[in-house]
Amino acid sequence: MNEDRIAKLNKLEKKLNYKFNDINLLNLAFIHTSYTNEHSDFKNKSNERLEFLGDAVCELAFSEILFKNFKPKQEGFLTKVRANLVCEKSFSELADHLELSEFLLLGKGEEKTGGRDKPSIKSDAFEAVMGALYLDGGYDVVFNFIYNLIIDKVKELKIQKESVNDYKSMLQEYLHKKNKSNSTYKLVNEIGPSHNKLFYFEFYIDDKKISEGNGKNKKIAEQMAAKNALEKLGVLKK
């Protein structure tokens, strides 16, 4: 690798919040088979083996995250949710979030036919990067990275699938019984680009802040604020 390539990969390390002991592993995660076919020096050095490993590590990490966040849901439910998260479409979207396409090394033919934007190639690159993380830093590094990457989405799924879905109504009913009618939700912040915003709400009773919550849309953020308020008021157990 030349210095420019190393510098480029160093920028990706910052996004991953991890410094590789062996930067060559990270570089290998982006070498597509079409590139190896056109460069004899890279024969048998594509990202396919890392992709194979990363696929298995991702399934374990996603499974553990879902297991810990959706209890006591049954196996069928967890399997269905995992299938929606551990798939080409999901991994391609995560690759877009991390802007992995710009690091790909593709053959001329694949480049001309739009390989850099193909969901299958982007998904494979994400899995390969996870495989590289696993080999270089171990399972905990991969787990923590994936956890931080998907936990907001998992929280949204959790709220959507709760048997008691409407925490706001639940909270309103509780306050009505306590004769407390002066309550309000306040939008206090919006972070991120328009296609990937995170909204922050605070919940007040009689102008006293009780809780806060955030989510990918205002409805989810308000529901999270209501859920946290119910927990603080002792209505729900954490």
mmCIF file of C-alpha atoms in Angstrom:
data_model
loop_
_atom_site.group_PDB
_atom_site.id
_atom_site.type_symbol
_atom_site.label_atom_id
_atom_site.label_comp_id
_atom_site.label_asym_id
_atom_site.label_seq_id
_atom_site.Cartn_x
_atom_site.Cartn_y
_atom_site.Cartn_z
ATOM 1 C CA MET A 1 0.000 0.000 0.000
ATOM 2 C CA ASN A 2 1.144 3.502 -0.722
ATOM 3 C CA GLU A 3 0.949 6.404 1.711
ATOM 4 C CA ASP A 4 -2.210 7.849 0.132
ATOM 5 C CA ARG A 5 -4.058 4.565 0.568
ATOM 6 C CA ILE A 6 -2.932 4.262 4.173
ATOM 7 C CA ALA A 7 -4.001 7.848 4.882
ATOM 8 C CA LYS A 8 -7.404 7.127 3.371
ATOM 9 C CA LEU A 9 -7.851 4.020 5.488
ATOM 10 C CA ASN A 10 -6.779 5.976 8.570
ATOM 11 C CA LYS A 11 -9.802 8.242 8.008
ATOM 12 C CA LEU A 12 -12.038 5.188 7.961
ATOM 13 C CA GLU A 13 -10.501 4.011 11.232
ATOM 14 C CA LYS A 14 -11.796 7.212 12.833
ATOM 15 C CA LYS A 15 -15.318 6.386 11.636
ATOM 16 C CA LEU A 16 -14.950 2.888 12.998
ATOM 17 C CA ASN A 17 -13.518 4.324 16.224
ATOM 18 C CA TYR A 18 -10.840 1.651 16.108
ATOM 19 C CA LYS A 19 -7.114 1.689 15.302
ATOM 20 C CA PHE A 20 -6.014 -1.440 13.455
ATOM 21 C CA ASN A 21 -2.906 -3.253 14.575
ATOM 22 C CA ASP A 22 -2.634 -4.579 11.020
ATOM 23 C CA ILE A 23 -3.929 -2.006 8.513
ATOM 24 C CA ASN A 24 -3.485 -4.596 5.765
ATOM 25 C CA LEU A 25 -6.499 -6.458 7.141
ATOM 26 C CA LEU A 26 -8.678 -3.403 6.665
ATOM 27 C CA ASN A 27 -7.343 -2.887 3.156
ATOM 28 C CA LEU A 28 -8.035 -6.527 2.300
ATOM 29 C CA ALA A 29 -11.698 -6.018 3.233
ATOM 30 C CA PHE A 30 -12.114 -3.787 0.171
ATOM 31 C CA ILE A 31 -10.358 -5.870 -2.488
ATOM 32 C CA HIS A 32 -13.062 -7.191 -4.795
ATOM 33 C CA THR A 33 -12.484 -10.328 -6.896
ATOM 34 C CA SER A 34 -12.742 -8.248 -10.077
ATOM 35 C CA TYR A 35 -9.661 -6.324 -8.919
ATOM 36 C CA THR A 36 -7.655 -9.476 -8.196
ATOM 37 C CA ASN A 37 -8.513 -10.829 -11.645
ATOM 38 C CA GLU A 38 -6.836 -7.805 -13.220
ATOM 39 C CA HIS A 39 -3.843 -7.598 -10.869
ATOM 40 C CA SER A 40 -1.669 -10.686 -10.703
ATOM 41 C CA ASP A 41 0.046 -9.418 -7.534
ATOM 42 C CA PHE A 42 -3.302 -9.771 -5.725
ATOM 43 C CA LYS A 43 -4.118 -13.323 -6.814
ATOM 44 C CA ASN A 44 -6.109 -15.102 -4.082
ATOM 45 C CA LYS A 45 -6.186 -11.874 -2.034
ATOM 46 C CA SER A 46 -9.808 -10.781 -2.356
ATOM 47 C CA ASN A 47 -12.165 -9.937 0.514
ATOM 48 C CA GLU A 48 -14.212 -13.139 0.114
ATOM 49 C CA ARG A 49 -12.692 -14.979 3.103
ATOM 50 C CA LEU A 50 -13.143 -11.946 5.364
ATOM 51 C CA GLU A 51 -16.710 -11.645 4.094
ATOM 52 C CA PHE A 52 -17.351 -15.292 5.030
ATOM 53 C CA LEU A 53 -16.007 -14.711 8.542
ATOM 54 C CA GLY A 54 -17.740 -11.373 8.953
ATOM 55 C CA ASP A 55 -21.091 -12.872 8.012
ATOM 56 C CA ALA A 56 -20.843 -15.347 10.889
ATOM 57 C CA VAL A 57 -19.625 -12.739 13.383
ATOM 58 C CA CYS A 58 -22.393 -10.315 12.388
ATOM 59 C CA GLU A 59 -25.077 -12.952 12.862
ATOM 60 C CA LEU A 60 -23.780 -13.690 16.363
ATOM 61 C CA ALA A 61 -23.489 -9.996 17.323
ATOM 62 C CA PHE A 62 -26.940 -9.100 15.967
ATOM 63 C CA SER A 63 -28.424 -12.151 17.691
ATOM 64 C CA GLU A 64 -26.917 -11.163 21.039
ATOM 65 C CA ILE A 65 -28.124 -7.574 20.724
ATOM 66 C CA LEU A 66 -31.675 -8.699 19.902
ATOM 67 C CA PHE A 67 -31.621 -11.320 22.671
ATOM 68 C CA LYS A 68 -30.699 -8.680 25.240
ATOM 69 C CA ASN A 69 -33.174 -6.054 24.018
ATOM 70 C CA PHE A 70 -36.271 -8.134 23.241
ATOM 71 C CA LYS A 71 -36.972 -10.228 26.305
ATOM 72 C CA PRO A 72 -38.976 -12.306 26.875
ATOM 73 C CA LYS A 73 -39.864 -12.469 23.173
ATOM 74 C CA GLN A 74 -40.052 -15.909 21.627
ATOM 75 C CA GLU A 75 -37.559 -17.412 19.219
ATOM 76 C CA GLY A 76 -39.803 -17.009 16.167
ATOM 77 C CA PHE A 77 -40.077 -13.279 16.696
ATOM 78 C CA LEU A 78 -36.330 -12.863 17.218
ATOM 79 C CA THR A 79 -35.569 -14.916 14.113
ATOM 80 C CA LYS A 80 -37.877 -12.757 11.997
ATOM 81 C CA VAL A 81 -36.367 -9.498 13.270
ATOM 82 C CA ARG A 82 -32.836 -10.809 12.781
ATOM 83 C CA ALA A 83 -33.638 -11.819 9.210
ATOM 84 C CA ASN A 84 -34.624 -8.213 8.477
ATOM 85 C CA LEU A 85 -31.400 -6.870 9.971
ATOM 86 C CA VAL A 86 -28.874 -9.499 8.874
ATOM 87 C CA CYS A 87 -29.416 -9.314 5.131
ATOM 88 C CA GLU A 88 -28.002 -7.730 1.985
ATOM 89 C CA LYS A 89 -30.325 -4.709 2.070
ATOM 90 C CA SER A 90 -29.550 -3.892 5.699
ATOM 91 C CA PHE A 91 -25.792 -4.351 5.328
ATOM 92 C CA SER A 92 -25.779 -2.294 2.122
ATOM 93 C CA GLU A 93 -27.485 0.550 4.002
ATOM 94 C CA LEU A 94 -24.954 0.290 6.827
ATOM 95 C CA ALA A 95 -22.166 0.374 4.232
ATOM 96 C CA ASP A 96 -23.699 3.577 2.830
ATOM 97 C CA HIS A 97 -23.839 5.051 6.320
ATOM 98 C CA LEU A 98 -20.114 4.390 6.710
ATOM 99 C CA GLU A 99 -19.405 5.419 3.095
ATOM 100 C CA LEU A 100 -17.522 2.187 2.467
ATOM 101 C CA SER A 101 -17.916 2.320 -1.322
ATOM 102 C CA GLU A 102 -15.211 4.931 -1.686
ATOM 103 C CA PHE A 103 -12.640 2.485 -0.289
ATOM 104 C CA LEU A 104 -13.437 -0.369 -2.685
ATOM 105 C CA LEU A 105 -10.815 -1.633 -5.094
ATOM 106 C CA LEU A 106 -12.659 -2.813 -8.213
ATOM 107 C CA GLY A 107 -11.654 -4.074 -11.617
ATOM 108 C CA LYS A 108 -12.128 -1.720 -14.562
ATOM 109 C CA GLY A 109 -15.102 -3.681 -15.886
ATOM 110 C CA GLU A 110 -16.879 -3.767 -12.537
ATOM 111 C CA GLU A 111 -16.201 -0.066 -12.062
ATOM 112 C CA LYS A 112 -17.706 0.803 -15.450
ATOM 113 C CA THR A 113 -20.864 -1.205 -14.776
ATOM 114 C CA GLY A 114 -21.557 0.598 -11.483
ATOM 115 C CA GLY A 115 -20.148 -2.015 -9.135
ATOM 116 C CA ARG A 116 -19.399 0.610 -6.518
ATOM 117 C CA ASP A 117 -23.131 1.159 -6.065
ATOM 118 C CA LYS A 118 -24.282 -2.463 -6.194
ATOM 119 C CA PRO A 119 -25.995 -3.503 -2.928
ATOM 120 C CA SER A 120 -24.386 -6.956 -3.066
ATOM 121 C CA ILE A 121 -20.851 -5.544 -3.285
ATOM 122 C CA LYS A 122 -21.498 -2.955 -0.578
ATOM 123 C CA SER A 123 -23.020 -5.602 1.679
ATOM 124 C CA ASP A 124 -20.045 -7.893 1.127
ATOM 125 C CA ALA A 125 -17.678 -5.035 1.973
ATOM 126 C CA PHE A 126 -19.501 -4.386 5.259
ATOM 127 C CA GLU A 127 -19.229 -8.057 6.220
ATOM 128 C CA ALA A 128 -15.557 -8.117 5.233
ATOM 129 C CA VAL A 129 -14.819 -5.064 7.390
ATOM 130 C CA MET A 130 -16.528 -6.777 10.327
ATOM 131 C CA GLY A 131 -14.390 -9.844 9.646
ATOM 132 C CA ALA A 132 -11.276 -7.676 9.658
ATOM 133 C CA LEU A 133 -12.349 -6.040 12.929
ATOM 134 C CA TYR A 134 -12.877 -9.461 14.471
ATOM 135 C CA LEU A 135 -9.455 -10.777 13.454
ATOM 136 C CA ASP A 136 -7.662 -7.640 14.550
ATOM 137 C CA GLY A 137 -9.530 -6.782 17.759
ATOM 138 C CA GLY A 138 -11.744 -9.693 18.748
ATOM 139 C CA TYR A 139 -15.469 -10.226 19.158
ATOM 140 C CA ASP A 140 -16.043 -7.479 21.755
ATOM 141 C CA VAL A 141 -14.763 -4.855 19.312
ATOM 142 C CA VAL A 142 -17.215 -6.018 16.648
ATOM 143 C CA PHE A 143 -20.096 -6.289 19.107
ATOM 144 C CA ASN A 144 -19.606 -2.799 20.528
ATOM 145 C CA PHE A 145 -19.266 -1.293 17.060
ATOM 146 C CA ILE A 146 -22.429 -2.969 15.742
ATOM 147 C CA TYR A 147 -24.307 -2.155 18.958
ATOM 148 C CA ASN A 148 -23.601 1.567 18.589
ATOM 149 C CA LEU A 149 -24.430 1.377 14.889
ATOM 150 C CA ILE A 150 -27.868 -0.231 15.191
ATOM 151 C CA ILE A 151 -29.143 0.398 18.726
ATOM 152 C CA ASP A 152 -31.411 3.288 17.643
ATOM 153 C CA LYS A 153 -33.039 1.071 15.043
ATOM 154 C CA VAL A 154 -33.432 -1.706 17.611
ATOM 155 C CA LYS A 155 -35.099 0.726 20.022
ATOM 156 C CA GLU A 156 -37.552 1.745 17.312
ATOM 157 C CA LEU A 157 -38.392 -1.890 16.610
ATOM 158 C CA LYS A 158 -38.795 -2.508 20.314
ATOM 159 C CA ILE A 159 -41.305 0.294 20.723
ATOM 160 C CA GLN A 160 -43.216 -0.772 17.618
ATOM 161 C CA LYS A 161 -43.473 -4.366 18.855
ATOM 162 C CA GLU A 162 -44.292 -3.744 22.505
ATOM 163 C CA SER A 163 -47.659 -5.241 23.448
ATOM 164 C CA VAL A 164 -48.399 -1.967 25.193
ATOM 165 C CA ASN A 165 -47.303 0.234 22.335
ATOM 166 C CA ASP A 166 -48.625 3.632 23.310
ATOM 167 C CA TYR A 167 -46.572 4.879 26.273
ATOM 168 C CA LYS A 168 -47.959 8.395 25.822
ATOM 169 C CA SER A 169 -51.527 7.202 26.399
ATOM 170 C CA MET A 170 -50.377 5.076 29.307
ATOM 171 C CA LEU A 171 -48.660 8.092 30.861
ATOM 172 C CA GLN A 172 -51.654 10.354 30.224
ATOM 173 C CA GLU A 173 -53.950 7.869 31.961
ATOM 174 C CA TYR A 174 -51.616 7.717 34.964
ATOM 175 C CA LEU A 175 -51.447 11.522 35.221
ATOM 176 C CA HIS A 176 -55.226 11.783 34.953
ATOM 177 C CA LYS A 177 -55.597 9.461 37.941
ATOM 178 C CA LYS A 178 -53.134 11.629 39.862
ATOM 179 C CA ASN A 179 -55.037 14.804 38.889
ATOM 180 C CA LYS A 180 -52.014 16.202 37.084
ATOM 181 C CA SER A 181 -53.161 17.816 33.854
ATOM 182 C CA ASN A 182 -50.371 20.316 33.226
ATOM 183 C CA SER A 183 -47.891 18.228 31.206
ATOM 184 C CA THR A 184 -46.119 18.785 27.924
ATOM 185 C CA TYR A 185 -43.529 17.414 25.496
ATOM 186 C CA LYS A 186 -40.879 19.808 24.212
ATOM 187 C CA LEU A 187 -38.684 19.309 21.153
ATOM 188 C CA VAL A 188 -35.252 20.457 22.343
ATOM 189 C CA ASN A 189 -32.895 19.366 19.579
ATOM 190 C CA GLU A 190 -32.534 17.853 16.095
ATOM 191 C CA ILE A 191 -29.199 16.292 15.106
ATOM 192 C CA GLY A 192 -28.023 14.919 11.767
ATOM 193 C CA PRO A 193 -28.787 15.348 8.055
ATOM 194 C CA SER A 194 -32.381 15.448 6.803
ATOM 195 C CA HIS A 195 -32.347 11.782 5.736
ATOM 196 C CA ASN A 196 -30.967 10.572 9.064
ATOM 197 C CA LYS A 197 -32.167 12.947 11.798
ATOM 198 C CA LEU A 198 -32.319 12.190 15.503
ATOM 199 C CA PHE A 199 -34.977 14.107 17.465
ATOM 200 C CA TYR A 200 -34.683 14.889 21.184
ATOM 201 C CA PHE A 201 -37.740 15.543 23.381
ATOM 202 C CA GLU A 202 -38.163 16.393 27.046
ATOM 203 C CA PHE A 203 -41.284 15.716 29.110
ATOM 204 C CA TYR A 204 -42.466 18.157 31.779
ATOM 205 C CA ILE A 205 -45.050 18.103 34.556
ATOM 206 C CA ASP A 206 -45.921 21.532 35.986
ATOM 207 C CA ASP A 207 -42.849 22.979 34.221
ATOM 208 C CA LYS A 208 -40.603 20.420 35.947
ATOM 209 C CA LYS A 209 -38.515 18.238 33.666
ATOM 210 C CA ILE A 210 -39.275 14.567 34.299
ATOM 211 C CA SER A 211 -37.583 12.720 31.471
ATOM 212 C CA GLU A 212 -36.115 12.868 27.996
ATOM 213 C CA GLY A 213 -36.122 10.635 24.943
ATOM 214 C CA ASN A 214 -34.852 10.490 21.395
ATOM 215 C CA GLY A 215 -35.677 8.727 18.158
ATOM 216 C CA LYS A 216 -35.493 8.778 14.372
ATOM 217 C CA ASN A 217 -38.808 10.636 14.196
ATOM 218 C CA LYS A 218 -40.794 12.842 16.547
ATOM 219 C CA LYS A 219 -43.338 10.156 17.385
ATOM 220 C CA ILE A 220 -40.681 7.679 18.494
ATOM 221 C CA ALA A 221 -38.839 10.378 20.479
ATOM 222 C CA GLU A 222 -42.015 11.349 22.351
ATOM 223 C CA GLN A 223 -42.796 7.696 23.053
ATOM 224 C CA MET A 224 -39.292 7.213 24.465
ATOM 225 C CA ALA A 225 -39.701 10.292 26.673
ATOM 226 C CA ALA A 226 -43.056 8.926 27.906
ATOM 227 C CA LYS A 227 -41.586 5.469 28.564
ATOM 228 C CA ASN A 228 -38.689 6.979 30.538
ATOM 229 C CA ALA A 229 -41.149 9.111 32.506
ATOM 230 C CA LEU A 230 -43.235 6.036 33.385
ATOM 231 C CA GLU A 231 -40.064 4.327 34.632
ATOM 232 C CA LYS A 232 -39.027 7.311 36.746
ATOM 233 C CA LEU A 233 -42.510 7.586 38.201
ATOM 234 C CA GLY A 234 -42.400 3.904 39.134
ATOM 235 C CA VAL A 235 -45.228 2.875 36.794
ATOM 236 C CA LEU A 236 -42.947 0.744 34.631
ATOM 237 C CA LYS A 237 -39.989 -1.322 35.712
ATOM 238 C CA LYS A 238 -36.696 -0.666 33.904
#
